[in-house]
PDB file of N, CA, C and O in Angstrom:
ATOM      1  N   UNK A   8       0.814  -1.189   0.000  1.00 59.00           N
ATOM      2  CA  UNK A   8       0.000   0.000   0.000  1.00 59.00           C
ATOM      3  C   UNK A   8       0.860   1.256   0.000  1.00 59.00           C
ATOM      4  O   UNK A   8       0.572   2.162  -0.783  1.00 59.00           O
ATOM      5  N   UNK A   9       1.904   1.372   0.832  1.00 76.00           N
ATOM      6  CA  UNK A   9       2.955   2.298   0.755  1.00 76.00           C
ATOM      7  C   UNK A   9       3.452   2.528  -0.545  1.00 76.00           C
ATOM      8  O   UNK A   9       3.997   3.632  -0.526  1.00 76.00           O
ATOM      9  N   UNK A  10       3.564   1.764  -2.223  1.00 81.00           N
ATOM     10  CA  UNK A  10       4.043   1.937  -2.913  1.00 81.00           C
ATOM     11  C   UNK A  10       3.419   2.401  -3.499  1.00 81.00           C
ATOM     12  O   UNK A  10       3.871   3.368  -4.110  1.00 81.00           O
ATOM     13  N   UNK A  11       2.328   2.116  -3.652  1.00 81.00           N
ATOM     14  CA  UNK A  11       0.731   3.009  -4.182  1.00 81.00           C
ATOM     15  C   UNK A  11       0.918   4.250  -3.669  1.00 81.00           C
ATOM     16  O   UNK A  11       0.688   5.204  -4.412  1.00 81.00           O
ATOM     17  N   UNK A  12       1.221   4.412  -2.751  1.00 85.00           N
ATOM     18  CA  UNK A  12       1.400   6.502  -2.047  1.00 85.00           C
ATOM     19  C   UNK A  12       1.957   7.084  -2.526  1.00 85.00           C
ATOM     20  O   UNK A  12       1.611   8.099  -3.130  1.00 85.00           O
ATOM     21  N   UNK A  13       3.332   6.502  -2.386  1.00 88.00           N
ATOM     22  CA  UNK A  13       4.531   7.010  -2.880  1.00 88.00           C
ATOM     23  C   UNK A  13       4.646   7.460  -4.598  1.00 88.00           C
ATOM     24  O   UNK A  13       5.265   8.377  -5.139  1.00 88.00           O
ATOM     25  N   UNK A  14       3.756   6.373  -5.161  1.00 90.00           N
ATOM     26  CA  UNK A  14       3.794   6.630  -6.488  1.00 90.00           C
ATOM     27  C   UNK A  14       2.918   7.564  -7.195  1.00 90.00           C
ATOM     28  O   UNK A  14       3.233   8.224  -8.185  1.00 90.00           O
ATOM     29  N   UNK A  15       1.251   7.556  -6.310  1.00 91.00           N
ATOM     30  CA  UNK A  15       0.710   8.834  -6.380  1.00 91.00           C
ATOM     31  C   UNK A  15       1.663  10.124  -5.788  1.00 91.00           C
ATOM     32  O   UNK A  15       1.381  11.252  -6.192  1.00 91.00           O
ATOM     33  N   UNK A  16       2.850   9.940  -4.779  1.00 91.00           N
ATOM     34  CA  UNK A  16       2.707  11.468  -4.672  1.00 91.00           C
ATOM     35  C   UNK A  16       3.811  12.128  -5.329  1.00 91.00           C
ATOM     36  O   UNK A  16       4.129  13.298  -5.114  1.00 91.00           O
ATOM     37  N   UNK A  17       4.473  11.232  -6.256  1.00 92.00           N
ATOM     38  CA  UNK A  17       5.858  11.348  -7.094  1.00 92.00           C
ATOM     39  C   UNK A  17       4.597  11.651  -8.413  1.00 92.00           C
ATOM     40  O   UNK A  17       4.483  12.838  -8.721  1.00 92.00           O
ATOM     41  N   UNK A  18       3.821  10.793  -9.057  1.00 93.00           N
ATOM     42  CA  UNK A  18       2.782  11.761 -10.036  1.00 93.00           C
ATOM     43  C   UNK A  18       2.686  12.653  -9.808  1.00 93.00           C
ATOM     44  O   UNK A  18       3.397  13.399 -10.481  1.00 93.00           O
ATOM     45  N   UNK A  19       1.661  13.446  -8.578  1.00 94.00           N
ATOM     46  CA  UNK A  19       1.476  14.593  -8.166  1.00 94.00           C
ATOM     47  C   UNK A  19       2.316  15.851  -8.476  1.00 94.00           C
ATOM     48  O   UNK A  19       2.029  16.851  -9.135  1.00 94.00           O
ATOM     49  N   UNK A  20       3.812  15.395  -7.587  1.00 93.00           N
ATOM     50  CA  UNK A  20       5.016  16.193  -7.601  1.00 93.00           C
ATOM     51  C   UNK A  20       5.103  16.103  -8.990  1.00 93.00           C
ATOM     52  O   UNK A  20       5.290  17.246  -9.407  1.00 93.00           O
ATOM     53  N   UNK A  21       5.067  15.442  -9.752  1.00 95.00           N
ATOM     54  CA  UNK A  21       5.750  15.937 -11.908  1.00 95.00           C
ATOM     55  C   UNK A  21       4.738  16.589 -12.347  1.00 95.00           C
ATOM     56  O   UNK A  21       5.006  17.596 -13.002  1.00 95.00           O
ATOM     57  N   UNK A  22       3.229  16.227 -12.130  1.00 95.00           N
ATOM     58  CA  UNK A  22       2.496  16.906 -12.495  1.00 95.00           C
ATOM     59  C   UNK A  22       2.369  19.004 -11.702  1.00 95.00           C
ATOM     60  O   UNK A  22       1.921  20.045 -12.181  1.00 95.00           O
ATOM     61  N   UNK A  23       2.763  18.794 -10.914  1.00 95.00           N
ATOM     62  CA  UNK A  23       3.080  20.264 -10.664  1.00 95.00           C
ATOM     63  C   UNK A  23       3.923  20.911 -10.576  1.00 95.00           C
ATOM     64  O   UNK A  23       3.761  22.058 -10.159  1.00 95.00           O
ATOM     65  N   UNK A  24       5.263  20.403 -10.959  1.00 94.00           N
ATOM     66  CA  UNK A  24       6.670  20.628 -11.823  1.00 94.00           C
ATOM     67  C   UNK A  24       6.471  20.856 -12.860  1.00 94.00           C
ATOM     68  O   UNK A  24       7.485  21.350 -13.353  1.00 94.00           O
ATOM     69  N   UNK A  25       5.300  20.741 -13.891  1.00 93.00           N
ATOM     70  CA  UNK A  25       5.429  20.388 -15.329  1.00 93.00           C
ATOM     71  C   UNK A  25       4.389  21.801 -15.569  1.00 93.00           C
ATOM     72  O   UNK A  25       4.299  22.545 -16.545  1.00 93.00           O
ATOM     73  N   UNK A  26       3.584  21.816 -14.098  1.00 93.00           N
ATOM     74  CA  UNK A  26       2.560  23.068 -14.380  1.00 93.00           C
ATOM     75  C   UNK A  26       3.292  24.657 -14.332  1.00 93.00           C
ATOM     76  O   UNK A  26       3.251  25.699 -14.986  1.00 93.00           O
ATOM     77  N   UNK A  27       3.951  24.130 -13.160  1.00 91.00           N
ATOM     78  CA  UNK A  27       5.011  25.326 -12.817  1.00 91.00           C
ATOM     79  C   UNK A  27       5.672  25.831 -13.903  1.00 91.00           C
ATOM     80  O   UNK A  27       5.555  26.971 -14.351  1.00 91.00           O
ATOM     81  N   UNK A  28       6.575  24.692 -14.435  1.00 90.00           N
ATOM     82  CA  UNK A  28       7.140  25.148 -15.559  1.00 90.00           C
ATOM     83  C   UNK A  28       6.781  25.834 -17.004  1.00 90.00           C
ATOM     84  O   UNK A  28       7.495  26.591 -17.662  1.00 90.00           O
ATOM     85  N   UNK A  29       5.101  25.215 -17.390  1.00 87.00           N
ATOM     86  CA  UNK A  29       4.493  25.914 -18.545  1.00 87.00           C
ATOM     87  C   UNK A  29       4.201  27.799 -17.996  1.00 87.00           C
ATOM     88  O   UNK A  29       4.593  28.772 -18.641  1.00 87.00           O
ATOM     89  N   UNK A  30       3.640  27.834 -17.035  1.00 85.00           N
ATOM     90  CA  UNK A  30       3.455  28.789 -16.362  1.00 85.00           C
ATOM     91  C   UNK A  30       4.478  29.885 -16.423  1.00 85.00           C
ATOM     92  O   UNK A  30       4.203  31.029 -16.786  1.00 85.00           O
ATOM     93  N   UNK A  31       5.982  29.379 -15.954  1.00 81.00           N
ATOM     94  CA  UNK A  31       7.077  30.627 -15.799  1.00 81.00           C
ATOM     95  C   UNK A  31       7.427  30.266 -17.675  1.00 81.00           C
ATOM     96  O   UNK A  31       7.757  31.233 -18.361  1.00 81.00           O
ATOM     97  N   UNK A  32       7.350  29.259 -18.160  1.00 79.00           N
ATOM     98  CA  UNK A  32       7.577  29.425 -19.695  1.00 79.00           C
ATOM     99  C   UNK A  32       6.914  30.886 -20.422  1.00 79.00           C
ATOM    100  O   UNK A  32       7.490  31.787 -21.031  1.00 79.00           O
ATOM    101  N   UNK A  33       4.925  30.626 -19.950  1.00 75.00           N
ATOM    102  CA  UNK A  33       4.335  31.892 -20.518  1.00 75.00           C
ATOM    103  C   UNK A  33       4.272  33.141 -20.430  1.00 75.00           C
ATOM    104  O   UNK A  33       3.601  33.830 -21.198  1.00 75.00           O
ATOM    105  N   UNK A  34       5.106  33.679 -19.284  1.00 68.00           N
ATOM    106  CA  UNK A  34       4.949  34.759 -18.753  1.00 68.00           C
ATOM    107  C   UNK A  34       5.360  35.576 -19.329  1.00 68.00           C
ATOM    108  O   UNK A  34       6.243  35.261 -20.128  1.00 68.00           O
ATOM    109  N   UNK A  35       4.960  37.036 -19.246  1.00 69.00           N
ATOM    110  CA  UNK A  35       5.137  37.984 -20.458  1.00 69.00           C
ATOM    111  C   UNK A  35       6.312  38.789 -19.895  1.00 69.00           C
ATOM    112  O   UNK A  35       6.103  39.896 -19.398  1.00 69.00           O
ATOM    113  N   UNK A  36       7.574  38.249 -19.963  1.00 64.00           N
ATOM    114  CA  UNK A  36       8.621  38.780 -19.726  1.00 64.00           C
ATOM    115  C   UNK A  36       8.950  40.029 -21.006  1.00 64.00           C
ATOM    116  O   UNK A  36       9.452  41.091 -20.638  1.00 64.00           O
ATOM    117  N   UNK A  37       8.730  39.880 -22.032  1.00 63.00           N
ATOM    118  CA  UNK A  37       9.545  40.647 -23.023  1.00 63.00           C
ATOM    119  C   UNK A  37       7.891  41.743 -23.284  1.00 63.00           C
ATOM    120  O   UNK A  37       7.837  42.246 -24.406  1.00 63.00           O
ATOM    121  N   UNK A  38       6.738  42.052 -22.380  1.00 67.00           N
ATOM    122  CA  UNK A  38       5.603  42.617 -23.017  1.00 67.00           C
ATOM    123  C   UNK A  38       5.944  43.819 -23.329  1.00 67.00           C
ATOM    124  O   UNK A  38       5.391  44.330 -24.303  1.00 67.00           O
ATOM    125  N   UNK A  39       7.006  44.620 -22.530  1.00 70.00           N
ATOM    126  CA  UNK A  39       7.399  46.032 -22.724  1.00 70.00           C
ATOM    127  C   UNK A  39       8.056  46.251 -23.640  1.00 70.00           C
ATOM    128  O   UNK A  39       8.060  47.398 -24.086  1.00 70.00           O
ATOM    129  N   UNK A  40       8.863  45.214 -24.263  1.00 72.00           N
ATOM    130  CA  UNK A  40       9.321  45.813 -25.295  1.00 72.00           C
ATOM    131  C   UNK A  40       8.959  46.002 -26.594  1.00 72.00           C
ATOM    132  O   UNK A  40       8.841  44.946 -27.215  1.00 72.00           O
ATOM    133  N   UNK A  41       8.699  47.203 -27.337  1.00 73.00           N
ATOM    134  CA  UNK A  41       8.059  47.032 -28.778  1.00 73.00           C
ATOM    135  C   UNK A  41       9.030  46.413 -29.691  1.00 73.00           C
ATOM    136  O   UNK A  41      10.261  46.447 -29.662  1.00 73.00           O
ATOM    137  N   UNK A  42       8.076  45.736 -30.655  1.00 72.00           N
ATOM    138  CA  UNK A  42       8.442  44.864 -31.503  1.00 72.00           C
ATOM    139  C   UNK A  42       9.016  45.830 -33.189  1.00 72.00           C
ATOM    140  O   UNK A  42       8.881  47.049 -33.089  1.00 72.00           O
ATOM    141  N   UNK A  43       9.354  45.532 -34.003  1.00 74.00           N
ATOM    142  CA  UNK A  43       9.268  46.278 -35.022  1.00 74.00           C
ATOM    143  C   UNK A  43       8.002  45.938 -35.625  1.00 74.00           C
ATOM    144  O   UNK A  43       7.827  44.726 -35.755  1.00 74.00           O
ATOM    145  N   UNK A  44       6.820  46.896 -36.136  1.00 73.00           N
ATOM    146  CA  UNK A  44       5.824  47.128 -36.626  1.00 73.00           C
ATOM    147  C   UNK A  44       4.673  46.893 -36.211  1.00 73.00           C
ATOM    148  O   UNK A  44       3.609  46.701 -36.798  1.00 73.00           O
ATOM    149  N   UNK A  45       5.205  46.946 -34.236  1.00 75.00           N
ATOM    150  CA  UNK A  45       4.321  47.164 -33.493  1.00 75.00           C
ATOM    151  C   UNK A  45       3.501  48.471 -33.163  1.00 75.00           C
ATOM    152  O   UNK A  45       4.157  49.196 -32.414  1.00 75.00           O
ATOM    153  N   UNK A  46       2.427  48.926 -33.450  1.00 78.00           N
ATOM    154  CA  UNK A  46       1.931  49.860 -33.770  1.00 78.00           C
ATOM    155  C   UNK A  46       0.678  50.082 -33.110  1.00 78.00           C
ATOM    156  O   UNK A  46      -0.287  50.237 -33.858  1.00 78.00           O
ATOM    157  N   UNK A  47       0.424  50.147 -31.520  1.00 79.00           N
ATOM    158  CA  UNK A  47      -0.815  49.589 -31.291  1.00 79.00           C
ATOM    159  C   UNK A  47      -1.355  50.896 -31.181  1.00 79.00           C
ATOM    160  O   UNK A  47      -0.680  51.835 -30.759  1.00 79.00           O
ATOM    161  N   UNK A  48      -3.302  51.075 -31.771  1.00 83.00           N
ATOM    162  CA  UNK A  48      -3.886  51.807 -32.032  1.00 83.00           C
ATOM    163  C   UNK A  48      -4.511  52.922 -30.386  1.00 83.00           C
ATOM    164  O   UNK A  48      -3.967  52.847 -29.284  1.00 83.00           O
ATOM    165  N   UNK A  49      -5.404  53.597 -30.633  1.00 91.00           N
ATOM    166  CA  UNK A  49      -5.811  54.612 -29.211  1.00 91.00           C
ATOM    167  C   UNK A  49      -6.906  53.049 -28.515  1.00 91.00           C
ATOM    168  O   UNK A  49      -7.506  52.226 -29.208  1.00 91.00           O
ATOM    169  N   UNK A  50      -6.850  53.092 -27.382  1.00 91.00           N
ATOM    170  CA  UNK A  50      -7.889  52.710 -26.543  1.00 91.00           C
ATOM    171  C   UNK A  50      -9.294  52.748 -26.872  1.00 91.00           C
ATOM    172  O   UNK A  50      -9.557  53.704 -27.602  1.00 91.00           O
ATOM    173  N   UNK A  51     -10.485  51.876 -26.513  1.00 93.00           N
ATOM    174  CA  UNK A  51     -11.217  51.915 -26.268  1.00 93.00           C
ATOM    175  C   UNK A  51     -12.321  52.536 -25.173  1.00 93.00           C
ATOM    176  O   UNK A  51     -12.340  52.072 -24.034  1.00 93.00           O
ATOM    177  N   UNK A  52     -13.261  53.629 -25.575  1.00 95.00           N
ATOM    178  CA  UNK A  52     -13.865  54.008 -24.280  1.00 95.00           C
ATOM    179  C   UNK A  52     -15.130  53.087 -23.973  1.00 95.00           C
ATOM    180  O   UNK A  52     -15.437  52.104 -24.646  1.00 95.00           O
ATOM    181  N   UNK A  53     -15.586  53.398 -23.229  1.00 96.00           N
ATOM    182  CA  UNK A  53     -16.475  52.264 -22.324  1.00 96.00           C
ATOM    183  C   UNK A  53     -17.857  52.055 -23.074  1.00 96.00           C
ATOM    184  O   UNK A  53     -18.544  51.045 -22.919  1.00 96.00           O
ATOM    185  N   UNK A  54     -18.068  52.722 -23.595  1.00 96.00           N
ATOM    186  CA  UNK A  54     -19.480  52.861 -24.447  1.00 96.00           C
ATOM    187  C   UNK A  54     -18.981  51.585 -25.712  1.00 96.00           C
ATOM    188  O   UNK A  54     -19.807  50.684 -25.861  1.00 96.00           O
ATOM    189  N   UNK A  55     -17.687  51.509 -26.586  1.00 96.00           N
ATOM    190  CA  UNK A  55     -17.749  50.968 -27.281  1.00 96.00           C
ATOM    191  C   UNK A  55     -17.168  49.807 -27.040  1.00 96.00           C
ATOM    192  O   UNK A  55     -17.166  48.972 -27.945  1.00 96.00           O
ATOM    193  N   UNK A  56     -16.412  49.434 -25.483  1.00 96.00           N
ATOM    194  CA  UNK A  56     -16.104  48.168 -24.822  1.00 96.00           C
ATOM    195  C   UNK A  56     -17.505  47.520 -24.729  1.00 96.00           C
ATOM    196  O   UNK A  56     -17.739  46.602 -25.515  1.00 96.00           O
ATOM    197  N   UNK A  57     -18.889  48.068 -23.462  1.00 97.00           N
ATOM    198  CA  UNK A  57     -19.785  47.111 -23.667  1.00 97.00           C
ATOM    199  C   UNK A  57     -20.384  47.044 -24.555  1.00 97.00           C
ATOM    200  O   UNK A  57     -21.060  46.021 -24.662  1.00 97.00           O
ATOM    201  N   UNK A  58     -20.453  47.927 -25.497  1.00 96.00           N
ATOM    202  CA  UNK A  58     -21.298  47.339 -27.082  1.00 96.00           C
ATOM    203  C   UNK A  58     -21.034  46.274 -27.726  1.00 96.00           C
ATOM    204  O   UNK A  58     -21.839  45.494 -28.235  1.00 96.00           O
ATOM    205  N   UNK A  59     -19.493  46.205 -27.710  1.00 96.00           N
ATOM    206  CA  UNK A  59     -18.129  45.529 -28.790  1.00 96.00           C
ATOM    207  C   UNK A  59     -18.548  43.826 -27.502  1.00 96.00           C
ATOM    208  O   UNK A  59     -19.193  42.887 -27.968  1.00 96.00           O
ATOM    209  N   UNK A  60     -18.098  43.800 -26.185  1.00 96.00           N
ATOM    210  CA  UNK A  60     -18.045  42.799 -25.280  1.00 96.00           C
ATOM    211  C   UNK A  60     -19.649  41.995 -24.554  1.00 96.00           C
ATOM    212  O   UNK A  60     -19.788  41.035 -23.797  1.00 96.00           O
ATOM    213  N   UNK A  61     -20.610  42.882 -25.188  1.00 97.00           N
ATOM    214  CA  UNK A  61     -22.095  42.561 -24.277  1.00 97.00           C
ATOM    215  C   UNK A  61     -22.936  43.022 -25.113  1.00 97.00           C
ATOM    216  O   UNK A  61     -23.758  42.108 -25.183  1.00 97.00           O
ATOM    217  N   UNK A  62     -23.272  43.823 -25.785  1.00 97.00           N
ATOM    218  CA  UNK A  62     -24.046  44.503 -26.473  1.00 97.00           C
ATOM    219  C   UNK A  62     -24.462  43.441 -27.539  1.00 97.00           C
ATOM    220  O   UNK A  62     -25.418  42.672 -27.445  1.00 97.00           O
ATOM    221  N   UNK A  63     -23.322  43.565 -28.860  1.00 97.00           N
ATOM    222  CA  UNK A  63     -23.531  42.332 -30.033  1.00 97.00           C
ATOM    223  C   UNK A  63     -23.519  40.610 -29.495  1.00 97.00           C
ATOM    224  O   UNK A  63     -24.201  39.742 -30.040  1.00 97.00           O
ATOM    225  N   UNK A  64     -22.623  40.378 -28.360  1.00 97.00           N
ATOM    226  CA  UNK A  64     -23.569  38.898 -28.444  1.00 97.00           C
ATOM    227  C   UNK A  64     -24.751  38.704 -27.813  1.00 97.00           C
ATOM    228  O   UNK A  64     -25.325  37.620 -27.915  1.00 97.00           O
ATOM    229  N   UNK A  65     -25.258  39.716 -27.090  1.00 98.00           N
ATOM    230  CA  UNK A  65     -26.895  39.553 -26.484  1.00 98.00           C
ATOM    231  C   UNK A  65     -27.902  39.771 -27.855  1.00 98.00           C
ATOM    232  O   UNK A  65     -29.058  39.348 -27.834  1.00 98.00           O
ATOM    233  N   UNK A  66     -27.436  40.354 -28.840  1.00 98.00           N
ATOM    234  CA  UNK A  66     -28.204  40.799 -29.922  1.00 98.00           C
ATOM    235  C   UNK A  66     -27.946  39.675 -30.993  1.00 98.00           C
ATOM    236  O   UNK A  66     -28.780  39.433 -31.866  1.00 98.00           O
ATOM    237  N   UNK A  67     -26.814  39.035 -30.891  1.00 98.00           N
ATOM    238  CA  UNK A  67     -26.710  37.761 -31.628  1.00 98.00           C
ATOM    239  C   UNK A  67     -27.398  36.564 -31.090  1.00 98.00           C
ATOM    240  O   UNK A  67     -27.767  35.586 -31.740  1.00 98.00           O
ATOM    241  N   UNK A  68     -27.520  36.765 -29.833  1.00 98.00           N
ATOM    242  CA  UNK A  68     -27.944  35.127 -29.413  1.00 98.00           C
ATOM    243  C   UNK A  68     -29.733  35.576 -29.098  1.00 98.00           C
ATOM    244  O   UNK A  68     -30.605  34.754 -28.816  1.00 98.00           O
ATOM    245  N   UNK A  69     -29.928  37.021 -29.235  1.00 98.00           N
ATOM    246  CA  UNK A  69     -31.372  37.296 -29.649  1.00 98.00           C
ATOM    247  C   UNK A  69     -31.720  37.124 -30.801  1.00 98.00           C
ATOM    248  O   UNK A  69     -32.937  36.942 -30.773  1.00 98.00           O
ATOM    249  N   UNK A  70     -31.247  37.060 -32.094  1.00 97.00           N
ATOM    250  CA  UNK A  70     -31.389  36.988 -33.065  1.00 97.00           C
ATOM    251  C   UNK A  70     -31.255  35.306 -33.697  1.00 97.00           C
ATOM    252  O   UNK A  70     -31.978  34.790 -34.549  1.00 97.00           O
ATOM    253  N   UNK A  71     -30.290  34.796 -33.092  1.00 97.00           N
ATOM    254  CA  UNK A  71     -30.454  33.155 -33.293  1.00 97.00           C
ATOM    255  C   UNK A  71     -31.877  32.311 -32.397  1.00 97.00           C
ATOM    256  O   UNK A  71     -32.702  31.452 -32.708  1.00 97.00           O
ATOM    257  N   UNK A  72     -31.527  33.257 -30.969  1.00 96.00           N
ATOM    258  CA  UNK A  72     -33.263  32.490 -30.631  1.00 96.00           C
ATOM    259  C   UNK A  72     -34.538  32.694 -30.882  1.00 96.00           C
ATOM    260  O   UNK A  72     -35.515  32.110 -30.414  1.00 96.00           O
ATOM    261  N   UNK A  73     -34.456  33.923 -31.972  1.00 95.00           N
ATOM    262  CA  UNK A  73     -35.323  33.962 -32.361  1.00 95.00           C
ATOM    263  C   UNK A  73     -35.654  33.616 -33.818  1.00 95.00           C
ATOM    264  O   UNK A  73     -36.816  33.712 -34.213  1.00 95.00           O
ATOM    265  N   UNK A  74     -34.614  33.196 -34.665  1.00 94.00           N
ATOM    266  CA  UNK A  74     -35.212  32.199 -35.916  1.00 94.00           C
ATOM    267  C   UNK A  74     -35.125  30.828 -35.428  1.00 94.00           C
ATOM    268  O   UNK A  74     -35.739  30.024 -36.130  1.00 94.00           O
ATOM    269  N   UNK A  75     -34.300  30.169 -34.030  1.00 93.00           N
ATOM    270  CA  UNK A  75     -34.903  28.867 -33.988  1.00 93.00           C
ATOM    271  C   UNK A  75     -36.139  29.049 -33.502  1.00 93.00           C
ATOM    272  O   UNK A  75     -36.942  28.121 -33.593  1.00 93.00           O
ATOM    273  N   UNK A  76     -36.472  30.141 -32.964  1.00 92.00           N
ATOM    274  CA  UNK A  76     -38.131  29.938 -32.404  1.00 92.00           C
ATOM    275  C   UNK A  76     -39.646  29.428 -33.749  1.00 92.00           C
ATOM    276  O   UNK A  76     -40.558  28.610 -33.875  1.00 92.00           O
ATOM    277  N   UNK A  77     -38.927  30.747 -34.552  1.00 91.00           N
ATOM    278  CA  UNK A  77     -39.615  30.718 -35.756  1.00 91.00           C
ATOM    279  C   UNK A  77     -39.606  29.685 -36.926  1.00 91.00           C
ATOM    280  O   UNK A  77     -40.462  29.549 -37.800  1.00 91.00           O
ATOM    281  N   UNK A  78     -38.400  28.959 -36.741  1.00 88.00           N
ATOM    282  CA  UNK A  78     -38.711  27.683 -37.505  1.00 88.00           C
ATOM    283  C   UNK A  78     -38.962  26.548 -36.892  1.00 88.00           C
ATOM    284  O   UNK A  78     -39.116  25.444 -37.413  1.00 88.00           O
ATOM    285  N   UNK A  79     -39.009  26.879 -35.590  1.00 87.00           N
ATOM    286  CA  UNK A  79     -39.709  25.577 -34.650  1.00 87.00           C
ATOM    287  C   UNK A  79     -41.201  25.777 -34.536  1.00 87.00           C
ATOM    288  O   UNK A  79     -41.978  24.944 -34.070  1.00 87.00           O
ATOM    289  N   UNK A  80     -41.493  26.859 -34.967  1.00 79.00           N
ATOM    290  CA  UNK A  80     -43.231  27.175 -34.371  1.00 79.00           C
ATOM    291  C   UNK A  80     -43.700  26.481 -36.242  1.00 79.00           C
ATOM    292  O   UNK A  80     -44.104  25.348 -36.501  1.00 79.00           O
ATOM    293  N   UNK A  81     -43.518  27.327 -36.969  1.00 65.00           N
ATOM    294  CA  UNK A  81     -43.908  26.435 -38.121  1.00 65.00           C
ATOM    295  C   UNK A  81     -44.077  24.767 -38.513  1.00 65.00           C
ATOM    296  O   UNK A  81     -44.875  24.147 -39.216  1.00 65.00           O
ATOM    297  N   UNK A  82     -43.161  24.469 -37.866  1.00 60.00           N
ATOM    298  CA  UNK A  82     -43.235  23.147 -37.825  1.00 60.00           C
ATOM    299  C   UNK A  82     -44.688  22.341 -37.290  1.00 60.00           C
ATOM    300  O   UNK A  82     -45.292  21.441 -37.874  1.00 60.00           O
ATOM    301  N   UNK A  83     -45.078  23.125 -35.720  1.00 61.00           N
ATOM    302  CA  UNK A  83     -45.878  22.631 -35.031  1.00 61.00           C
ATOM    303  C   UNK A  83     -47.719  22.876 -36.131  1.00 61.00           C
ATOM    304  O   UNK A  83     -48.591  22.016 -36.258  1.00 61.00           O
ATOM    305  N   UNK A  84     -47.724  23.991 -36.583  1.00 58.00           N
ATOM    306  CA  UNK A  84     -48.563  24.536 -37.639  1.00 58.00           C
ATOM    307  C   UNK A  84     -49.120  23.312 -38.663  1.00 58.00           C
ATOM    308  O   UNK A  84     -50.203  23.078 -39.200  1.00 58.00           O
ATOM    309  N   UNK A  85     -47.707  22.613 -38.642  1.00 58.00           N
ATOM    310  CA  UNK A  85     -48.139  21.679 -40.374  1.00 58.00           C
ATOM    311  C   UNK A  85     -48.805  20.611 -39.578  1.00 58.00           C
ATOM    312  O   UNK A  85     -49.830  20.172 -40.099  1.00 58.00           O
ATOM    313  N   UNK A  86     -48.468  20.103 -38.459  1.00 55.00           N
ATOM    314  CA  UNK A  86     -48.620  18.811 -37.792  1.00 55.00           C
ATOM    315  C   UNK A  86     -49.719  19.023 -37.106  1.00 55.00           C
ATOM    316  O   UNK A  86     -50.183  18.133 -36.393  1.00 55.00           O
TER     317      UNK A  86
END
């Protein structure tokens, strides 16, 4: 039973050696420095963040539930 432990806790330990390591791999060490033909544009103000982030997919997923509505109600019509 002891070898069963040991071997879960040597998994464990690689598996969070291996997390650690992707982790300090991704980190945005070089973000400050510009790139050549890095060119980033003015900011966003808040009016066109929630339009752009909340606005169009509430109006998209209003607009999809409402033609599955409409080709589900027809259906019921013929039958």
């Amino acid at each position: 039973m002891e070898n069963v432990d040991k071997r879960n806790a040597l998994r464990a330990g690689a598996v969070s050696a291996a997390a650690t390591l992707m982790m300090l791999m991704t980190s945005p060490a070089f973000a400050l420095t510009r790139d050549d033909g890095d060119d980033p544009g003015q900011g966003l103000t808040v009016a066109q963040t929630l339009g752009l982030y909340v606005a169009i997919p509430l109006l998209a997923f209003a607009v999809i539930a409402g033609l599955v509505m409409v080709a589900s109600g027809s259906d019921k019509k013929k039958k």
